[in-house]
Short mmCIF file of C-alpha atoms and ligand atoms in Angstrom, two decimals:
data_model
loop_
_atom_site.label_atom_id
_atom_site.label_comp_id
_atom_site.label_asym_id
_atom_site.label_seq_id
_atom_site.Cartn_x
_atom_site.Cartn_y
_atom_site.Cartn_z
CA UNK A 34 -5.56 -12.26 5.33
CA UNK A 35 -6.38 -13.87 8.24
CA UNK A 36 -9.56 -15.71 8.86
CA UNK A 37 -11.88 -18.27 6.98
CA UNK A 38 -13.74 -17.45 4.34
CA UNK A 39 -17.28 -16.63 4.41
CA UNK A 40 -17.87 -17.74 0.57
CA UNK A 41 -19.01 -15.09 -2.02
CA UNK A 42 -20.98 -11.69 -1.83
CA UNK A 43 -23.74 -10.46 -4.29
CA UNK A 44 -23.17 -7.22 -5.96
CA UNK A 45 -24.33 -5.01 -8.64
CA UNK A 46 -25.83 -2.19 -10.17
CA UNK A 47 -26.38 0.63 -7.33
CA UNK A 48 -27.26 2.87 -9.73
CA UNK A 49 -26.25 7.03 -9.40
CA UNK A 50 -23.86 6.78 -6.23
CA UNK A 51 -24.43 9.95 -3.69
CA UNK A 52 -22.67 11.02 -0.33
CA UNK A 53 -20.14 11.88 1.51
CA UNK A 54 -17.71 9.48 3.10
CA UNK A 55 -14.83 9.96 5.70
CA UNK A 56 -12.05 7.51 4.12
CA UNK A 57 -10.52 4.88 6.71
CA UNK A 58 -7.00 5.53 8.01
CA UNK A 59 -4.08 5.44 5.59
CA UNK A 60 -2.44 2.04 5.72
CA UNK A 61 1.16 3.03 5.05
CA UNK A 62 1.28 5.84 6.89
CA UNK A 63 0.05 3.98 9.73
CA UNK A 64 2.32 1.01 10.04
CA UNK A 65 4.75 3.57 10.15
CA UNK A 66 3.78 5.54 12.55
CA UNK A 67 3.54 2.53 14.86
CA UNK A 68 6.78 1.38 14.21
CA UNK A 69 8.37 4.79 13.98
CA UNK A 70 6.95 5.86 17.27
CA UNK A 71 8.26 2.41 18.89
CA UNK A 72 12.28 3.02 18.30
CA UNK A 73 11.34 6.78 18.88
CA UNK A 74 13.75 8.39 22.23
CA UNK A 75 12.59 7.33 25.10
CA UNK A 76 10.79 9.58 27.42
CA UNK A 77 6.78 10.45 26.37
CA UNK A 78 4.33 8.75 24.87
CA UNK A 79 3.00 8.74 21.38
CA UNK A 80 -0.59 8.70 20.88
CA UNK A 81 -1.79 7.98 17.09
CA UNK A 82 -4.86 9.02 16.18
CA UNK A 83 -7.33 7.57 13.76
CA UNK A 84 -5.02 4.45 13.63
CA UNK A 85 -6.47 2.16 11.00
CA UNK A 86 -8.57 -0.94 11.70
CA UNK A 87 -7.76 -2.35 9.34
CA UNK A 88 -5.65 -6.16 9.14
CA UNK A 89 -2.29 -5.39 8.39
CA UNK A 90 -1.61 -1.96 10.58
CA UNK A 91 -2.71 -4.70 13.55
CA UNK A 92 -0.02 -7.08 12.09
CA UNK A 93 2.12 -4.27 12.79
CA UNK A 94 0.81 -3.85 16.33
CA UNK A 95 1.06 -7.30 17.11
CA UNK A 96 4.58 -8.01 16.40
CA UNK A 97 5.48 -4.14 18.17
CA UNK A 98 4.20 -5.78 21.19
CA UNK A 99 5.96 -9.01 20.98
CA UNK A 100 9.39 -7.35 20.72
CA UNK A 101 8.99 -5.34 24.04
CA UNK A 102 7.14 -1.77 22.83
CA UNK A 103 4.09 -1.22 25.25
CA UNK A 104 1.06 -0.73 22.78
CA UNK A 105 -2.46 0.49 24.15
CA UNK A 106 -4.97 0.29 21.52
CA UNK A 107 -8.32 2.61 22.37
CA UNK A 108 -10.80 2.42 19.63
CA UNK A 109 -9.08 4.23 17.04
CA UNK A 110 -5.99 6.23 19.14
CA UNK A 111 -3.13 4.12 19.58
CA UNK A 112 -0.57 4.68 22.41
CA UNK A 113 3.04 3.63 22.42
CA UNK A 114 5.71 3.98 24.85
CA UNK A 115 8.89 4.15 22.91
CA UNK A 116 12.26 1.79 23.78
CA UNK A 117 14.67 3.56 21.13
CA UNK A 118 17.01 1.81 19.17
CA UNK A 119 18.38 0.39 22.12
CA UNK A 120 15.20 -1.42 24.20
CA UNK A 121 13.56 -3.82 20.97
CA UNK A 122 14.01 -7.47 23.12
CA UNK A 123 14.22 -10.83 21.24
CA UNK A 124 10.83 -11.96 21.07
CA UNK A 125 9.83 -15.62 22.47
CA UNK A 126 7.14 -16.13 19.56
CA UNK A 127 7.71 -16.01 15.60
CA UNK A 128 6.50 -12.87 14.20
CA UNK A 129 3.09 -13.23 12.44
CA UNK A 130 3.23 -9.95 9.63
CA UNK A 131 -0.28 -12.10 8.55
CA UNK A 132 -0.95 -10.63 4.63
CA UNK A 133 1.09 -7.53 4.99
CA UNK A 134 4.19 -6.64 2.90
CA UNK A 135 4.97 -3.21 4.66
CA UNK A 136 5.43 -5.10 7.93
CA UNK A 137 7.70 -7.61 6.97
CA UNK A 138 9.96 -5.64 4.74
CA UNK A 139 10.37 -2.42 7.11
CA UNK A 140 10.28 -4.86 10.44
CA UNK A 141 13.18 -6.40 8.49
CA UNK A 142 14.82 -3.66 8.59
CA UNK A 143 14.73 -2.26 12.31
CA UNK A 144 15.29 -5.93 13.51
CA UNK A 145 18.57 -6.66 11.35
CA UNK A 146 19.94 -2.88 12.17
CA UNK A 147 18.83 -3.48 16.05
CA UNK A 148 20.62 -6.96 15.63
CA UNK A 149 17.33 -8.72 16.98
CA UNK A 150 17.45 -12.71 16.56
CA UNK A 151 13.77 -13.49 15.40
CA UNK A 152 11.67 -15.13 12.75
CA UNK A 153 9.01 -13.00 10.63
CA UNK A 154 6.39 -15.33 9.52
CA UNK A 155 3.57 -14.44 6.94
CA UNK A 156 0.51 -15.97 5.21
CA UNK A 157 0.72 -17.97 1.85
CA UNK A 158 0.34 -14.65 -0.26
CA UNK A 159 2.93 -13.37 2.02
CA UNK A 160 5.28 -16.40 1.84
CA UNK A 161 5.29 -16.16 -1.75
CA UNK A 162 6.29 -12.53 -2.06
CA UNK A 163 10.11 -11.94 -3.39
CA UNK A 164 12.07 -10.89 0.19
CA UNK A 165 15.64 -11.15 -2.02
CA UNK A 166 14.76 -7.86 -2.56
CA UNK A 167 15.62 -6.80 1.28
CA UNK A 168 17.48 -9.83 1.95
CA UNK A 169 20.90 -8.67 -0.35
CA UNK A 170 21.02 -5.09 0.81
CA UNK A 171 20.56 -6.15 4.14
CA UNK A 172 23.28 -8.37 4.10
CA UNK A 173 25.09 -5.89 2.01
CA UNK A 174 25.18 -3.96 5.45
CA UNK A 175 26.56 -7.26 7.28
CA UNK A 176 22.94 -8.76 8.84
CA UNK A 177 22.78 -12.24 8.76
CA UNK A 178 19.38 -13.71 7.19
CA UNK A 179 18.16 -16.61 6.44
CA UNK A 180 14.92 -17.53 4.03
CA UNK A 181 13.25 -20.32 2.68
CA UNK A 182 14.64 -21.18 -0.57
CA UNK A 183 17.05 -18.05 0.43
CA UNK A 184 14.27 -15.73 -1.05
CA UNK A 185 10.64 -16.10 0.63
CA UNK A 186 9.37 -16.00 4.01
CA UNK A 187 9.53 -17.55 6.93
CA UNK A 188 12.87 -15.07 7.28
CA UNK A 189 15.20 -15.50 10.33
CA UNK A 190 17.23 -13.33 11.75
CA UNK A 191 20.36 -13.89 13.49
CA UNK A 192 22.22 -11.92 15.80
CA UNK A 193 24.91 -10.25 13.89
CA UNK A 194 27.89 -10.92 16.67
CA UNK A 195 29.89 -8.31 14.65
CA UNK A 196 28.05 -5.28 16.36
CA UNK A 197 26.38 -2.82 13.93
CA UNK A 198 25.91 -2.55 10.63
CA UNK A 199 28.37 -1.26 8.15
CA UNK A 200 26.31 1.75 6.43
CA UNK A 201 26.11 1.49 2.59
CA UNK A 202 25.24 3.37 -0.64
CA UNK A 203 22.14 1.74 -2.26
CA UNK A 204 20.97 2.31 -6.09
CA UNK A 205 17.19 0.32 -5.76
CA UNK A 206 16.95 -2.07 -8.58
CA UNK A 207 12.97 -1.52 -8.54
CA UNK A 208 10.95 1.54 -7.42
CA UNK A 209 9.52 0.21 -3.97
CA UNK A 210 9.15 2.16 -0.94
CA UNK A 211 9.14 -1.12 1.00
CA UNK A 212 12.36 -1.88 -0.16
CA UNK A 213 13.92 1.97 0.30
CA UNK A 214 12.14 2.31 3.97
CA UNK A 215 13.51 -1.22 4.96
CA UNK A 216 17.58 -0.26 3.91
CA UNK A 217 16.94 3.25 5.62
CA UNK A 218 15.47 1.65 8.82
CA UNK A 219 18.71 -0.70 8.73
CA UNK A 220 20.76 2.21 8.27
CA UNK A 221 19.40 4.47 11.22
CA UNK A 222 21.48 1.71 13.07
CA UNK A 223 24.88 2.29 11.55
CA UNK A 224 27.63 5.05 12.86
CA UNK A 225 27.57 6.61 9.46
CA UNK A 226 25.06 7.23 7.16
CA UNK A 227 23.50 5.05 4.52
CA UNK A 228 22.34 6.61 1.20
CA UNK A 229 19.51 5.26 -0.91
CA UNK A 230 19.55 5.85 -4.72
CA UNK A 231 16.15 6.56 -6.42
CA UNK A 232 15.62 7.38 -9.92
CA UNK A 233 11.90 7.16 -10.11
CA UNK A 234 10.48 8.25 -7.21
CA UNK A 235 7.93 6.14 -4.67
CA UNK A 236 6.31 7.02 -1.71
CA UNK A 237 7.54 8.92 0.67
CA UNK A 238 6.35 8.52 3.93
CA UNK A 239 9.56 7.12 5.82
CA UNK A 240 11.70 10.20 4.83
CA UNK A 241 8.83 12.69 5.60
CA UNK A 242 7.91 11.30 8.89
CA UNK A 243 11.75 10.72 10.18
CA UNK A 244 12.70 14.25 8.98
CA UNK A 245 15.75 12.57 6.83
CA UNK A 246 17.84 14.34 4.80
CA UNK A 247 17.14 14.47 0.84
CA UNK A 248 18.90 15.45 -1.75
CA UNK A 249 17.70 15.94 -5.32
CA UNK A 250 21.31 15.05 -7.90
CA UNK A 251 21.66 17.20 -10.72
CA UNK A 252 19.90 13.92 -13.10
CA UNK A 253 17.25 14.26 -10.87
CA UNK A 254 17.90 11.06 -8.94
CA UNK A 255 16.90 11.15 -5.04
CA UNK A 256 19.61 10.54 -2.57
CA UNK A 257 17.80 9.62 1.09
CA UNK A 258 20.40 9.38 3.98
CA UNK A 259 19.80 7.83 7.81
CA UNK A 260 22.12 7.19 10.71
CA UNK A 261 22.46 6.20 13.82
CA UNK A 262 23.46 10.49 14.95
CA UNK A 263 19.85 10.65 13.77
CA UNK A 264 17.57 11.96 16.90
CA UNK A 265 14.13 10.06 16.11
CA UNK A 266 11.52 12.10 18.05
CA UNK A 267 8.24 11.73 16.05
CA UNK A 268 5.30 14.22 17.46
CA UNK A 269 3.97 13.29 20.22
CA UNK A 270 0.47 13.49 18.59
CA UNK A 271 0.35 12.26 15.25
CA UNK A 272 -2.83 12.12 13.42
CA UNK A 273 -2.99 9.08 10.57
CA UNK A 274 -5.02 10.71 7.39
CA UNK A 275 -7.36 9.02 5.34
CA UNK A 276 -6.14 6.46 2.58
CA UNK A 277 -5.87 7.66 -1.20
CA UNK A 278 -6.02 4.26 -1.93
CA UNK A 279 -9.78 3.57 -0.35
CA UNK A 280 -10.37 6.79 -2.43
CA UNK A 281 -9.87 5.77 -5.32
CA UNK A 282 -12.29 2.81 -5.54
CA UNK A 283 -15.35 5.24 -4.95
CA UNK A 284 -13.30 7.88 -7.76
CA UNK A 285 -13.40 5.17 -10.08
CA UNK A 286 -17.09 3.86 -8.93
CA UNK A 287 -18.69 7.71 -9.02
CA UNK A 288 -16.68 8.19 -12.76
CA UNK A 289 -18.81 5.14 -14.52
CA UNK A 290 -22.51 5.43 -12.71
CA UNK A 291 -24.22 7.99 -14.89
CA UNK A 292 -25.24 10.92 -12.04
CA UNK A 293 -22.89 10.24 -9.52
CA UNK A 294 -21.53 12.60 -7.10
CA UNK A 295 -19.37 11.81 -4.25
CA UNK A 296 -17.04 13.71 -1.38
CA UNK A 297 -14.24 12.08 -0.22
CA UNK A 298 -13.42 13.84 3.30
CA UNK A 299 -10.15 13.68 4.77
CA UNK A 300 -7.89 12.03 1.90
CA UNK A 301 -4.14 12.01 2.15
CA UNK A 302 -3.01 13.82 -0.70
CA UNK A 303 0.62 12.81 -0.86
CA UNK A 304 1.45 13.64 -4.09
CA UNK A 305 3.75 10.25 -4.14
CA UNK A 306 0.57 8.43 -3.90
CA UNK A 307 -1.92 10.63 -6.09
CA UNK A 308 -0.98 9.50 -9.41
CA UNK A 309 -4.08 7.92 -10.33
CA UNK A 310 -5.23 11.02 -10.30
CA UNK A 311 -3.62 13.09 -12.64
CA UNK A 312 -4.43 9.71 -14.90
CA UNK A 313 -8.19 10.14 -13.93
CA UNK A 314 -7.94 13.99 -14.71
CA UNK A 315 -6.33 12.88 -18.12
CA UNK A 316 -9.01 10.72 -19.19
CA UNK A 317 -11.40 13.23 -18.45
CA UNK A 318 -12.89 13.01 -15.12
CA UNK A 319 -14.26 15.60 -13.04
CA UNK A 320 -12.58 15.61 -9.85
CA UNK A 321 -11.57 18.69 -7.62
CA UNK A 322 -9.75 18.77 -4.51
CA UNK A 323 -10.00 21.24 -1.79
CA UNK A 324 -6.67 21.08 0.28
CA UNK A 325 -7.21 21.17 3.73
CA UNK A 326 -5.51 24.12 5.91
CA UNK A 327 -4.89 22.24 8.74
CA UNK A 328 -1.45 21.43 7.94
CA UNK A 329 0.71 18.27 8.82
CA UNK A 330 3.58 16.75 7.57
CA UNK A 331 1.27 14.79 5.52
CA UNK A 332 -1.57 16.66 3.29
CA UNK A 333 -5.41 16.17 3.31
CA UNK A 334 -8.29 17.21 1.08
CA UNK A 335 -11.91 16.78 0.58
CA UNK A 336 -12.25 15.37 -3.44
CA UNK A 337 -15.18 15.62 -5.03
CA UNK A 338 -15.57 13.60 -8.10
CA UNK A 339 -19.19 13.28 -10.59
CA UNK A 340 -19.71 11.24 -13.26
CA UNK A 341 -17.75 11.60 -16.51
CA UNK A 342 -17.08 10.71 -19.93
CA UNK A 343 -13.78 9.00 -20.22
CA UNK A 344 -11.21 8.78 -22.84
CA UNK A 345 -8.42 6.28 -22.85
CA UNK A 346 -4.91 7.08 -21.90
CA UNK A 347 -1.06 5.51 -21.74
CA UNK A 348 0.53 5.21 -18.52
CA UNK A 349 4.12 6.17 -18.88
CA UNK A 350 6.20 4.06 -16.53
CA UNK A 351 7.19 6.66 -14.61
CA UNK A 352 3.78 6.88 -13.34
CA UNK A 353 3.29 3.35 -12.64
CA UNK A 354 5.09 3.67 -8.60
CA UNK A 355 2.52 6.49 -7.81
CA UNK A 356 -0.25 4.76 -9.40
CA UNK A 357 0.90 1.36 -8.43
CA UNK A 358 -1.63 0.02 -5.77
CA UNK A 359 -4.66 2.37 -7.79
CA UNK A 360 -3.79 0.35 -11.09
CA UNK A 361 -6.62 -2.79 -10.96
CA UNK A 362 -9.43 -0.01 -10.02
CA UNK A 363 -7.57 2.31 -12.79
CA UNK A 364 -7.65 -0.83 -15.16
CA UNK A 365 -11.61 -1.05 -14.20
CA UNK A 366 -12.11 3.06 -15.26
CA UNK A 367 -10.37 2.11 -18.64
CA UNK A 368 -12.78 -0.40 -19.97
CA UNK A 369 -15.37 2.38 -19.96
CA UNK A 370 -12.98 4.89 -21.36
CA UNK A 371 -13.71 5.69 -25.19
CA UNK A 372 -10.57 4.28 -27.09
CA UNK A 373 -7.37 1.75 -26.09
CA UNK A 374 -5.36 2.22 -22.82
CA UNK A 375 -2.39 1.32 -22.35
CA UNK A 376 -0.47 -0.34 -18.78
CA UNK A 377 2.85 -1.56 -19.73
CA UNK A 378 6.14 -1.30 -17.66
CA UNK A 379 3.71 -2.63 -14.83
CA UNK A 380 5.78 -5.79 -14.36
CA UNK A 381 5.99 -5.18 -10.69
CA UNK A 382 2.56 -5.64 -9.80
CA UNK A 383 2.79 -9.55 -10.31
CA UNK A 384 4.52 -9.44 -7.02
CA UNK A 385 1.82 -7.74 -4.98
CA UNK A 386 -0.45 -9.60 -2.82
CA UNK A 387 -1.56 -11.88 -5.72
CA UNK A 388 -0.06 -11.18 -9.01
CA UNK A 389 -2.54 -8.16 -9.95
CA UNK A 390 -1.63 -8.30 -13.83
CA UNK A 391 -3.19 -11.31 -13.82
CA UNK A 392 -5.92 -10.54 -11.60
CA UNK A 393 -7.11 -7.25 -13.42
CA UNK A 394 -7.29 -9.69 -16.73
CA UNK A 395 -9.65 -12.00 -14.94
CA UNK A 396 -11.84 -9.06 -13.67
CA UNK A 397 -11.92 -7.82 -17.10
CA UNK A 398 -12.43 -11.70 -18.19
CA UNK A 399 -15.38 -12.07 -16.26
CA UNK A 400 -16.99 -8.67 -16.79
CA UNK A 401 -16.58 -9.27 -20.93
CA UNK A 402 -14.42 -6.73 -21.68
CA UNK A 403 -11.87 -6.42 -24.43
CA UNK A 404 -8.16 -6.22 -23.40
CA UNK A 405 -4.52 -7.92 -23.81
CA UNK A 406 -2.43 -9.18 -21.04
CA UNK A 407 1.17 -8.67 -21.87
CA UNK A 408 4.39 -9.43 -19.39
CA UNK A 409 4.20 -6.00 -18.41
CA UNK A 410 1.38 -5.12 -17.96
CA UNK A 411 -2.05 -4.66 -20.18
CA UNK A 412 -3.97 -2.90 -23.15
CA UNK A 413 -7.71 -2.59 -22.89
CA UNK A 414 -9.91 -1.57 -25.58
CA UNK A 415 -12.79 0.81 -24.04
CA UNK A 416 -16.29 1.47 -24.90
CA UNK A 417 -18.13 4.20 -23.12
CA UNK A 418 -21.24 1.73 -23.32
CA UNK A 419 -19.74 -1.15 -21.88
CA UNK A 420 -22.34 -3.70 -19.67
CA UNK A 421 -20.37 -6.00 -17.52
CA UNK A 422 -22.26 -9.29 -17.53
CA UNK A 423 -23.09 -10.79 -14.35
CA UNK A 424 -20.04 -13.45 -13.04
CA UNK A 425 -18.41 -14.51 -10.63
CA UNK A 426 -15.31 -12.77 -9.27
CA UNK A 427 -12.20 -14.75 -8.46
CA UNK A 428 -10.10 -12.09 -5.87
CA UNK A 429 -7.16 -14.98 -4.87
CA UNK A 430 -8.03 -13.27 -1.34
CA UNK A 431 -6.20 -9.84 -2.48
CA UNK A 432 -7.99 -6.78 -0.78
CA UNK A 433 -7.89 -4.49 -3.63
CA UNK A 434 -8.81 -7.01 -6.67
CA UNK A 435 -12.41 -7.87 -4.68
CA UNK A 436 -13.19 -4.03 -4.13
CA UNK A 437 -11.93 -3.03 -7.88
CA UNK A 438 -14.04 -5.98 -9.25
CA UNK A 439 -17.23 -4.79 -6.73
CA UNK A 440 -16.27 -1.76 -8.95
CA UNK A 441 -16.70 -3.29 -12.24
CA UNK A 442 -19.99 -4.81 -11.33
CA UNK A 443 -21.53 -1.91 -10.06
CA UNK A 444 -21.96 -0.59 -13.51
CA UNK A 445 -23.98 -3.94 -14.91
CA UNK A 446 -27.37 -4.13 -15.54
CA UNK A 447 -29.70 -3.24 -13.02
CA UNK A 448 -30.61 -6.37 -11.45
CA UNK A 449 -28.01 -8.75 -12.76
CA UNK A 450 -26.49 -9.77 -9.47
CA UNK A 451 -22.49 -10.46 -9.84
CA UNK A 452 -20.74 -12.51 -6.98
CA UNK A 453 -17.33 -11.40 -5.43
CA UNK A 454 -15.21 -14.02 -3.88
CA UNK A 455 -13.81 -13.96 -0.32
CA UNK A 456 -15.49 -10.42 -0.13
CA UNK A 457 -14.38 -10.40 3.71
CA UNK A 458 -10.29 -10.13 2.51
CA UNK A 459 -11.14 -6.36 2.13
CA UNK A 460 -9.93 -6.00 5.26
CA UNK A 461 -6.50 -5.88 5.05
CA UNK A 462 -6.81 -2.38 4.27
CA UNK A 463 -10.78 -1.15 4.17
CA UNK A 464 -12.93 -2.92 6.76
CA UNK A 465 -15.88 -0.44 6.50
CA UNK A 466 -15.62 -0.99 2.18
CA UNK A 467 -19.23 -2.58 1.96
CA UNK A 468 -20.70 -0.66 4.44
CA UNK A 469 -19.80 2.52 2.62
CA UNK A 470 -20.41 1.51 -0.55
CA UNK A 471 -24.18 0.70 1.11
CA UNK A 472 -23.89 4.54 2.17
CA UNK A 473 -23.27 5.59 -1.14
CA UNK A 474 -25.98 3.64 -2.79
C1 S3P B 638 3.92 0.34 0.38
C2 S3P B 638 4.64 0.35 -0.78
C3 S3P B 638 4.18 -0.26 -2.03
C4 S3P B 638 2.70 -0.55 -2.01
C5 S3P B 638 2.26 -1.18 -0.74
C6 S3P B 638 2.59 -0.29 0.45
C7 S3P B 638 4.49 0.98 1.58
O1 S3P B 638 4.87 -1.49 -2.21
O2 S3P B 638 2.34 -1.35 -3.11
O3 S3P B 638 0.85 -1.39 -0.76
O4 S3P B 638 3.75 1.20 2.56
O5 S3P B 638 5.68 1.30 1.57
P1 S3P B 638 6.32 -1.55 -2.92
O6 S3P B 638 7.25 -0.78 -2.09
O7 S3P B 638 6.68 -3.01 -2.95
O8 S3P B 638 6.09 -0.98 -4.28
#
C-alpha cells in the first residue's frame, strides 16, 4: 500500500442499504490484461477499457513501463503498444510491485522466461509473502533467482546465459493462480510446452485470456499447457469487467441490514471466482443474477441481493480457492448466521496480504462475537441477533480486512460509531469503497 496513513475512519450503522452500484474494474483480470497485452505480437495497439484505478493494477503499469512497453493511461482506457516476447529491455530502476502479489509472482514469470536481469521490489506486506513458491519451479525450468533469505522479496533476476528455459511438467503444491499463471508465463518462453497440474481448481483468467490449451484427466485434474509456438494476440479491445470481489462486500453488507436491497451492475461472474456465492445461496440469502448477453471471454451480470435470514454452513476445502479472497467478508456474514460455521482447510490465507486467519479473528474480537481460531482456519458460533459493539478496527493495512470490518460495523447500533484503521489501504483494489458505501446509505 503505498502512502501514509491518514489515521482511522468512523463507521457504523447505515441502516437499510439501497441502490445500485457499477463495481470498479476487476483487479486480476486487469493486471493481466496489461501484462498480457505487453508481450502480445507486435503490430497494433491494445486499448483496455475500464482499467482499474485501483493501487496494484498501477503497480503493474509502472513496472510495464520501466521494462520498455509504451503505456498511455487515459482516465480509465489504457493503451499499450506490444514488444512480444522478444522487445521486454532490462530496466535501469528496481521494480516497485508496491502491495501487490499478482504483479510480482506473474512479472516473475515473463522476466525469468524472457531472461530479463532485474530486481522486483515490494512493500513490507509484500516482502513478507512466501516467493519459494515461484522461486523452485522457476528454477526447475533453469532461471536463475535470487531472494532474501532465498524465499522473500527483494527477488533478482539474473540473466540465464544458457538461452531459454527448459519446459517442465508442474503438479502445484497449493491451489494459487499466482503460482500456476507465473510457471505458464515462464513456459510461453520455452520451445516445448510446459504443463501445469491442478487438482483443485483456481482462477482462471491466464488460460482464458491466452486461449491455452486445457485438458480435463480422467481424475478430474486440470492439465494447462503454454509454449513458445504459442501466437499471443489478445483483442485488440478488451474490456476489464467489474470485480466479484468489491461485490461481495456490499452482498454481505445488504444480507445483515434488515430491508436492504442492492444491484450490483456489471460483475464478473467467473465461476472460478463466484464461490462465495453458492456459500451465500447456502446459508440462505437472496441473491439473483441476471447474466449479461453481451458476451466476452469473461462473463458479467447484474446481482441483486435483499436482506436475509442466514443459517450457518461448512466450507468444504474445495471451495476455499474460489472463495479465497471473499472469506474475511464471508467470515463477517457467518456471525449473523443462525448456528456454527465452519472455515477449516483455509491455511493459505495466512499468506495473503496480512495473515487474514488472524485478521478475521480480530474483526470478530472486536465486534464481540463468538468464534475459534484454529491453524486452518475458523469456527464461529452465529446469532441472527448479533450487535457488534463499537471498537476499533486493526486492518494491518490489508485492503479487504478494513472493508470486511466496515462490514461488521455497519450492522451495530445506530449511533455507536466504530473506527477502522488505515481506512485509505482500500485502495489497493476499491478506491471508490467509501464513496459507494455513502451511495448506498
Ligand atoms: C490472484 C490469485 C489469488 C488471490 C489474489 C489474486 C490472481 O492468490 O488471492 O488476490 O490474480 O491470480 P493465490 O494465487 O496466491 O491464491
Amino acid at each position: 500500500m503505498q502512502g501514509e496513513s491518514k489515521g482511522t475512519r468512523k463507521t457504523g450503522n447505515r441502516g437499510a442499504l439501497k441502490g445500485s452500484l457499477k463495481m470498479p474494474a476487476d483487479k486480476s483480470i486487469a493486471h493481466r490484461s496489461a501484462m498480457f497485452a505487453a508481450i502480445s505480437e507486435p503490430g497494433m495497439d491494445i486499448v483496455i477499457r475500464n482499467y482499474s484505478s485501483a493501487e496494484d493494477p498501477h503497480s503493474t503499469l509502472s513496472c510495464l513501463k520501466k521494462l520498455g512497453v509504451p503505456v498511455n493511461v487515459e482516465g480509465d482506457t489504457v493503451t499499450i503498444t506490444p514488444v512480444g516476447r522478444d522487445g521486454i529491455i532490462n530496466p535501469k530502476e528496481e521494480l516497485d510491485c508496491g502491495n501487490s502479489g499478482t504483479t510480482m509472482r506473474l512479472m516473475a514469470g515473463i522476466l525469468a522466461g524472457a531472461g530479463t536481469e532485474c530486481i522486483l521490489t515490494g512493500d513490507e506486506s509484500l516482502s513478507g509473502r512466501p516467493m519459494s513458491r515461484i522461486i523452485n519451479p522457476l528454477r526447475e525450468m533453469g532461471a536463475k533467482i535470487s531472494a532474501r533469505d532465498d524465499k522473500y522479496a527483494p527477488l533478482k533476476i539474473i540473466r540465464n546465459s544458457s538461452g531459454s528455459l527448459k519446459p517442465i511438467h508442474y503438479k502445484l503444491p497449493v491451489a494459487s493462480a499466482q503460482v500456476k499463471s507465473c510457471v505458464l508465463l515462464a513456459g510461453l518462453f520455452a520451445d516445448d510446452p510446459t504443463t501445469v497440474e491442478e487438482t483443485v481448481p483456481s482462477r482462471d483468467h491466464t488460460e482464458r485470456m491466452l486461449g491455452l490449451p486445457v485438458e480435463i484427466r480422467h481424475d478430474g485434474a486440470r492439465l494447462i499447457t503454454s509454449s513458445k509456438k504459442l501466437k499471443l494476440n489478445l483483442d485488440v479491445h478488451t474490456v476489464v469487467p467489474g470485480d466479484f470481489s468489491a461485490a461481495a462486500f456490499w452482498l454481505v453488507a445488504a444480507l445483515i441490514n434488515p430491508g436492504s436491497s442492492v444491484k450490483l451492475e456489471n460483475t464478473g461472474i467467473n465461476p472460478t471466482r463466484t464461490g462465495a456465492l453458492g456459500i451465500l445461496q447456502r446459508m440462505g440469502a437472496t441473491i439473483s443474477v441476471d447474466p449479461d448477453k453481451s458476451g466476452g471471454k469473461e462473463p458479467v451480470a447484474t446481482i441483486t441481493v435483499k436482506s436475509s435470514k442466514l443459517k450457518g454452513t461448512s466450507l468444504n476445502q474445495e471451495e476455499i480457492p474460489n472463495a479465497i479472497d471473499e472469506i474475511p467478508v464471508l467470515a463477517v456474514a457467518m456471525a449473523f448466521a443462525e448456528g456454527t460455521s465452519s472455515i477449516r482447510g483455509a491455511e493459505e490465507l495466512r499468506y495473503k496480504e496480512t495473515d487474514r486467519i488472524a485478521a478475521v479473528a480480530s474483526i470478530l474480537k472486536t465486534a464481540g462475537a463468538d468464534f475459534k481460531e484454529f491453524p486452518d482456519g475458523i469456527e464461529i458460533y452465529g446469532n441472527p441477533n448479533f450487535v457488534p459493539q463499537p471498537g476499533v478496527y486493526q486492518t494491518w493495512k490489508d485492503h479487504r480486512i478494513a472493508m470486511s470490518a466496515a462490514v461488521m460495523a455497519s450492522r451495530s447500533k445506530t449511533g455507536e460509531e466504530s473506527e477502522v484503521e488505515f481506512p485509505e489501504c482500500v485502495g489497493v483494489s476499491y478506491p471508490g469503497f467509501w464513496e459507494d458505501f455513502d451511495k448506498l446509505s
